[in-house]
Amino acid sequence: MSRLVKEQLKKEVAAMNQFPGFRPGLVVLQVGDRDDSNLYISMKLKAAAEIGINANHIRLPETATEDEVLQRIVAVNENPAVHGLIVQLPLDSINPMNTEKVTNAVAPEKDVDGLTSINAGKLSRGDLGDCFIPCTPNGCMELISQTGVSVMGKNAVVIGRSKIVGAPMHDLLLWNHATVTTCHSKTLDLAEQVADILVVGAGRAEMVKGEWVKEGAVVIDCGINHIPDSSKASGKRVVGDVHYPSAIERAGYITPVPGGVGPMTVAMLMKNTVESAKRFLQKYTPGKWNIEYTKKNPLEPQPSDAEISCSCQSKPIGQLAREVGLFSEEVEPYGRSRAKIRLDALKRMEKQPDGKYVVVTGITSTPLGEGKCTTTLGLAQALGAHLNINTFACVQEPSPGSFFGARGIAVGGGYSQIIPLEEFAFDMISQVYILQALFDLLVPLKKGQRSVSPAQLNRLKVSHRKHSLYAFFDNVIRGDLFISMVVCTVQDSGSLENEIMAILSLSSSEEEMQQRLAKIVVATNKSGDPVTTEDLDVSGPLAMLLKDALKPVLMQTVEGTPVFLHTSPLADIAQGSPSILADKLALKMVGSGGFVVTESGHGADIGLEKFFNIKCRYSGLRPDVVVIVATVHSLKMHGGVQAGLPLPKEYSQEVVHYFNFGDTEAELELVCGQARQAGAFDAVQCTNWSEGGAGALALAEAVQRAAKQPGQFSFLYDTQVVEELRTVAQKMYGAKDIALSPKSKEKLALYTKQGFGNLPVCIAKTHLSLSNDPMLKGVPTNFMLPITDIKANVGAGFLCCLTESVSFILLYL
């Protein structure tokens, strides 16, 4: 009988061909190494292989704790490739185990043993189509049905009341319209119970005698017992709870032991697993998240950003993480609305295909900014919540300047913002105090005072011949300045905190971050050689301090679209975009049919150029679509619709222009027409600030079309500093040429000698003009770009080239 069931299941599994490569998945979790458990598990694994089920055996040692078992169960619960989970009982551990707690930890939809309280409760109230029935009782019912005897109206007796056999057997018979009596070891006159159907699961060898059995009754023996038998090599044999030789004389049908209920129990386990896989497929769309969005009904007049944020109830961050395919062990919650994501998630997904990569930039901006972050979030909401496409937004964490400045919260605005608003103050403050924490680590508080230890002083004395830093440190220490040792050493590399943030943003792994931190140049010795943080033995503590900072932060928009908020490198003296890790992880999570919308800082002349030539150079990623944000306000400020930035031919991937907040319809139509004539793939109007994702639908549809077009990508320059600078100045800014100051030439010669002459360049200039003069609007031409100084950010991997409009400020000294 069990063979017929398995043959039918094999056909059903083979028919699941609508999704190539799909197979039902089963996991058997065992604690300890009991021989009887090993035998049962081998039978289950063999049956799964015969049917085509992908079965795996997880064996934990007898030293496993209850928490370790529960953690494994949670991991399997969250694995979409597994449709059935069996916890092999008994749990053979030397540590205390709450069997009820462990079995109830299995997700009800994967509880193919039918042992959870939820499945048992549904069975007890007759919801047979909405639960998994325990395999042994289910097998018993299948055996009864094969006899041709109708259960309806019959007197049925169940001997045994266990949760595995007796209790669910009673419920099954009852809901199949039998009159059921449950008996047990304390039942009086047990032998006098008269049954048309007798099911025995008492766990007592041959307790039911033949004379107890009604003539012609159906007898189902669920017992497995060992009794002495000298004729057997093992000295024992297996018998049931029914005395088979005498009972077979009176029963109409009787199951043997072994060979009766046991194989059918395994067959029912396979049947439940296949049924679970079918239910999964009914809800499953390949590559699609099962995510809940919250579409907003905008109010008029529009409330403030803070009021909108307060009116939106964010979903629990754990729920959002599950919806986008993250496992609990990969998520580190920080309160209800925010979580850091462990880098293990990226390793798990490394073989998955990437989604489409969209970068949002802008034309030359105004002091108030032009809404690139708002556009990033609005576009993501339109693609996700309104077009039902897996979509992630990646944005920068707000820096102190943007957070407290006139440009709003720096994480979107209106109905295209990240919520809750109050979470961002913590992120900003944590950035400010990173170096303070490093100082606390290197120079701990002792008896209310902080001082550099003798060992640290000796280290400096030993190394001063090579590095010429001792006098510098000595002056600082004698002056009793409260300052980080690392920041003290920065004589010629500008602001250390900016380079550290750039390193965090440009690192693709913890190992790469450690390597980059070790390369930070803090000084030059008398021989002209670079002195690094590794030379000073501080790169290790710094890497340890920043380990958690490398994990992207998961949050959500007002419409429930997932967002990675990670790193805040400045756009003038660094690359000014979210981290490579955030982008890479998001691209894996959305899958081949999804979109990741990331941003670049300031206008395309600054942010997008560095996104291409620095970030893309190190990430290996290539954008599929570029969205350029423009407003009538900005175009008017810069002298008409011709102002802005044409992309060089090297960046010829499809570009979509976006325009918002125009004064009149005629102005908007004029701007869109001019953009298309200039070579844009499309130009559309958006109102996502006031309408959320619904206001960016036209943009989302244009991005979808653009992403289907073949694109081309090449870097603007090869790495040779002077030519790099000239190429960027001429092709991106429209300059006539560059003018290197004597100091810049001296620095360039030094860096070339030190082996840094092949690094890409990061030109630090104003974002308010294509030139270095913030007052020069429109599209200036025939100007010289002065390079006044060059800083080597070797750890970050670029040379920061200053113009007259930018100077370094050490924010945290």
Coordinates of N, CA, C and O in Angstrom, one line a residue, residues 233-314:
A233 N 19.0 -13.8 16.0 CA 20.4 -13.5 16.2 C 20.6 -12.4 17.2 O 21.5 -12.4 18.0
S234 N 19.6 -11.5 17.2 CA 19.7 -10.3 18.2 C 19.2 -10.7 19.5 O 19.3 -9.9 20.5
G235 N 18.5 -11.9 19.6 CA 17.9 -12.3 20.9 C 16.6 -11.6 21.2 O 16.1 -11.8 22.3
K236 N 16.0 -10.9 20.2 CA 14.7 -10.3 20.4 C 14.0 -10.1 19.1 O 14.7 -10.2 18.0
R237 N 12.7 -9.9 19.1 CA 12.0 -9.6 17.9 C 11.0 -8.5 18.1 O 10.7 -8.2 19.3
V238 N 10.5 -8.0 17.0 CA 9.5 -6.8 17.1 C 8.1 -7.4 17.0 O 7.8 -8.2 16.1
V239 N 7.3 -6.9 17.9 CA 5.9 -7.2 17.9 C 5.1 -5.9 18.1 O 5.6 -4.9 18.5
G240 N 3.7 -6.0 17.8 CA 2.9 -4.9 18.0 C 2.2 -4.9 19.4 O 2.6 -5.6 20.3
D241 N 1.2 -4.0 19.5 CA 0.4 -4.0 20.7 C -0.7 -5.0 20.7 O -1.4 -5.2 21.7
V242 N -0.9 -5.6 19.6 CA -1.9 -6.7 19.4 C -1.3 -8.0 19.3 O -0.3 -8.2 18.5
H243 N -1.9 -9.0 19.9 CA -1.4 -10.4 19.8 C -1.8 -10.9 18.4 O -3.0 -11.4 18.3
Y244 N -1.0 -10.8 17.4 CA -1.3 -11.0 16.1 C -1.9 -12.4 15.8 O -2.9 -12.6 15.1
P245 N -1.2 -13.5 16.3 CA -1.7 -14.9 16.0 C -3.1 -15.1 16.4 O -3.9 -15.8 15.6
S246 N -3.5 -14.6 17.5 CA -4.9 -14.8 17.9 C -5.9 -13.8 17.3 O -7.0 -14.1 17.0
A247 N -5.4 -12.6 17.1 CA -6.3 -11.6 16.6 C -6.7 -11.8 15.2 O -7.8 -11.5 14.7
I248 N -5.7 -12.3 14.4 CA -6.0 -12.6 13.0 C -7.1 -13.6 12.7 O -7.7 -13.6 11.7
E249 N -7.4 -14.4 13.7 CA -8.4 -15.4 13.6 C -9.8 -14.8 13.6 O -10.8 -15.3 13.1
R250 N -9.9 -13.5 14.2 CA -11.2 -12.9 14.4 C -11.4 -11.6 13.6 O -12.5 -11.3 13.1
A251 N -10.3 -11.0 13.3 CA -10.4 -9.7 12.6 C -10.7 -9.9 11.1 O -10.3 -10.9 10.5
G252 N -11.4 -8.9 10.6 CA -11.7 -9.0 9.1 C -10.4 -8.5 8.4 O -10.1 -9.0 7.3
Y253 N -9.8 -7.4 9.0 CA -8.6 -6.9 8.4 C -7.6 -6.5 9.6 O -8.1 -6.0 10.6
I254 N -6.3 -6.8 9.5 CA -5.4 -6.5 10.5 C -4.0 -6.2 9.9 O -3.6 -6.8 8.9
T255 N -3.4 -5.2 10.5 CA -2.1 -4.8 10.0 C -1.0 -5.5 10.8 O -1.0 -5.7 12.0
P256 N 0.0 -6.0 10.0 CA 1.1 -6.8 10.7 C 2.1 -5.8 11.3 O 2.2 -4.6 10.9
V257 N 2.9 -6.3 12.2 CA 4.0 -5.5 12.8 C 5.3 -6.5 12.8 O 5.2 -7.6 13.3
P258 N 6.3 -6.1 12.1 CA 6.5 -4.9 11.3 C 5.9 -5.0 9.9 O 5.4 -6.1 9.5
G259 N 5.9 -3.9 9.1 CA 5.4 -3.9 7.8 C 4.0 -3.4 7.5 O 3.6 -3.4 6.4
G260 N 3.4 -2.9 8.6 CA 2.0 -2.4 8.4 C 1.9 -0.9 8.4 O 2.1 -0.2 7.4
V261 N 1.7 -0.4 9.6 CA 1.6 1.1 9.8 C 2.9 1.8 9.6 O 2.9 3.0 9.0
G262 N 4.0 1.3 9.9 CA 5.3 1.9 9.8 C 5.6 2.5 8.4 O 5.8 3.7 8.3
P263 N 5.6 1.6 7.4 CA 5.8 2.2 6.0 C 4.8 3.2 5.6 O 5.1 4.1 4.9
M264 N 3.5 3.0 6.0 CA 2.5 4.0 5.7 C 2.8 5.3 6.4 O 2.5 6.4 5.8
T265 N 3.3 5.3 7.6 CA 3.6 6.5 8.3 C 4.7 7.3 7.5 O 4.5 8.5 7.3
V266 N 5.7 6.6 7.0 CA 6.7 7.3 6.2 C 6.1 7.9 4.9 O 6.4 9.0 4.5
A267 N 5.2 7.1 4.3 CA 4.6 7.5 3.1 C 3.7 8.8 3.3 O 3.7 9.7 2.5
M268 N 3.0 8.9 4.5 CA 2.2 10.0 4.8 C 3.1 11.3 5.1 O 2.7 12.4 4.8
L269 N 4.3 11.0 5.6 CA 5.2 12.1 5.8 C 5.7 12.7 4.5 O 5.7 13.9 4.3
M270 N 5.9 11.8 3.5 CA 6.3 12.3 2.2 C 5.1 13.0 1.6 O 5.2 14.1 0.9
K271 N 3.9 12.5 1.8 CA 2.7 13.1 1.2 C 2.5 14.5 1.8 O 2.2 15.5 1.1
N272 N 2.7 14.7 3.1 CA 2.6 16.0 3.7 C 3.6 17.0 3.2 O 3.4 18.2 3.0
T273 N 4.8 16.5 2.9 CA 5.9 17.3 2.4 C 5.5 17.8 1.0 O 5.7 19.0 0.7
V274 N 5.0 16.9 0.2 CA 4.6 17.3 -1.2 C 3.5 18.3 -1.1 O 3.4 19.3 -1.9
E275 N 2.5 18.1 -0.2 CA 1.4 19.0 -0.1 C 1.9 20.4 0.4 O 1.4 21.4 -0.1
S276 N 2.9 20.4 1.3 CA 3.4 21.7 1.7 C 4.1 22.4 0.6 O 3.9 23.6 0.4
A277 N 4.8 21.7 -0.3 CA 5.4 22.3 -1.5 C 4.4 22.8 -2.4 O 4.5 23.9 -3.0
K278 N 3.3 22.1 -2.6 CA 2.2 22.6 -3.4 C 1.6 23.9 -2.9 O 1.3 24.9 -3.7
R279 N 1.4 24.0 -1.6 CA 0.9 25.2 -1.0 C 1.8 26.4 -1.2 O 1.4 27.5 -1.4
F280 N 3.1 26.0 -1.1 CA 4.1 27.1 -1.3 C 4.1 27.6 -2.7 O 4.1 28.8 -2.9
L281 N 3.9 26.7 -3.7 CA 3.9 27.1 -5.1 C 2.7 28.0 -5.4 O 2.7 28.8 -6.3
Q282 N 1.6 27.7 -4.7 CA 0.4 28.5 -4.9 C 0.6 30.0 -4.6 O -0.1 30.9 -5.2
K283 N 1.4 30.3 -3.6 CA 1.7 31.7 -3.2 C 3.0 32.2 -3.9 O 3.3 33.4 -3.8
Y284 N 3.8 31.3 -4.5 CA 5.1 31.7 -4.9 C 5.2 32.2 -6.3 O 4.6 31.5 -7.2
T285 N 5.8 33.3 -6.5 CA 6.2 33.7 -7.9 C 7.7 33.9 -7.9 O 8.3 34.5 -7.0
P286 N 8.3 33.2 -8.8 CA 9.8 33.2 -8.8 C 10.4 34.6 -8.8 O 10.1 35.4 -9.6
G287 N 11.2 34.8 -7.8 CA 11.9 36.0 -7.7 C 11.2 37.2 -7.1 O 11.7 38.3 -6.9
K288 N 9.9 36.9 -6.7 CA 9.0 38.0 -6.1 C 9.0 37.9 -4.6 O 8.9 36.9 -4.0
W289 N 9.1 39.1 -4.0 CA 9.0 39.2 -2.6 C 7.5 39.1 -2.2 O 6.6 39.5 -2.9
N290 N 7.2 38.5 -1.1 CA 5.9 38.5 -0.5 C 5.9 39.7 0.5 O 6.0 39.5 1.7
I291 N 5.7 40.9 0.0 CA 5.9 42.1 0.8 C 4.6 42.9 0.9 O 3.8 42.9 -0.1
E292 N 4.3 43.5 2.0 CA 3.2 44.4 2.2 C 3.6 45.8 2.1 O 4.5 46.3 2.8
Y293 N 2.9 46.6 1.2 CA 3.2 48.0 1.1 C 2.0 48.8 1.7 O 0.9 48.3 1.9
T294 N 2.3 50.0 2.0 CA 1.3 50.9 2.6 C 1.2 52.2 1.7 O 2.0 53.1 1.8
K295 N 0.3 52.1 0.8 CA 0.1 53.3 -0.1 C -0.6 54.4 0.6 O -1.6 54.2 1.3
K296 N -0.1 55.6 0.5 CA -0.5 56.7 1.2 C -1.6 57.5 0.5 O -1.6 57.6 -0.8
N297 N -2.5 58.2 1.2 CA -3.4 59.1 0.7 C -3.0 60.5 1.1 O -3.2 60.9 2.3
P298 N -2.3 61.2 0.2 CA -1.8 62.5 0.6 C -2.8 63.5 1.1 O -4.0 63.5 0.6
L299 N -2.5 64.3 2.1 CA -3.4 65.3 2.6 C -3.1 66.6 2.0 O -2.0 66.9 1.6
E300 N -4.1 67.4 2.0 CA -4.0 68.8 1.5 C -4.6 69.8 2.5 O -5.7 69.5 3.0
P301 N -3.9 70.8 2.9 CA -2.6 71.2 2.5 C -1.6 70.1 3.1 O -1.9 69.5 4.1
Q302 N -0.4 70.0 2.4 CA 0.5 68.9 2.8 C 1.1 69.3 4.2 O 1.7 70.3 4.4
P303 N 1.1 68.3 5.1 CA 1.8 68.5 6.4 C 3.3 68.6 6.3 O 3.8 68.3 5.2
S304 N 3.9 68.9 7.3 CA 5.4 69.0 7.3 C 5.9 67.5 7.3 O 5.2 66.6 7.5
D305 N 7.2 67.5 6.9 CA 7.9 66.1 6.9 C 7.8 65.4 8.2 O 7.5 64.2 8.3
A306 N 8.0 66.1 9.3 CA 7.9 65.5 10.6 C 6.5 65.0 10.9 O 6.3 63.9 11.5
E307 N 5.5 65.8 10.5 CA 4.1 65.4 10.8 C 3.7 64.1 9.9 O 3.1 63.2 10.4
I308 N 4.2 64.1 8.7 CA 4.0 62.9 7.9 C 4.7 61.7 8.5 O 4.1 60.6 8.6
S309 N 5.9 61.9 8.9 CA 6.6 60.7 9.5 C 5.9 60.2 10.8 O 5.7 59.0 11.0
C310 N 5.4 61.1 11.6 CA 4.7 60.7 12.8 C 3.4 60.0 12.5 O 2.9 59.2 13.3
S311 N 2.8 60.4 11.4 CA 1.5 59.8 11.1 C 1.6 58.4 10.4 O 0.6 57.7 10.3
C312 N 2.8 58.0 10.1 CA 3.0 56.7 9.4 C 3.5 55.7 10.4 O 4.5 55.9 11.1
Q313 N 2.8 54.6 10.4 CA 3.2 53.5 11.3 C 4.1 52.5 10.5 O 3.7 51.8 9.6
S314 N 5.4 52.5 10.9 CA 6.3 51.6 10.2 C 6.1 50.1 10.6 O 5.7 49.9 11.8

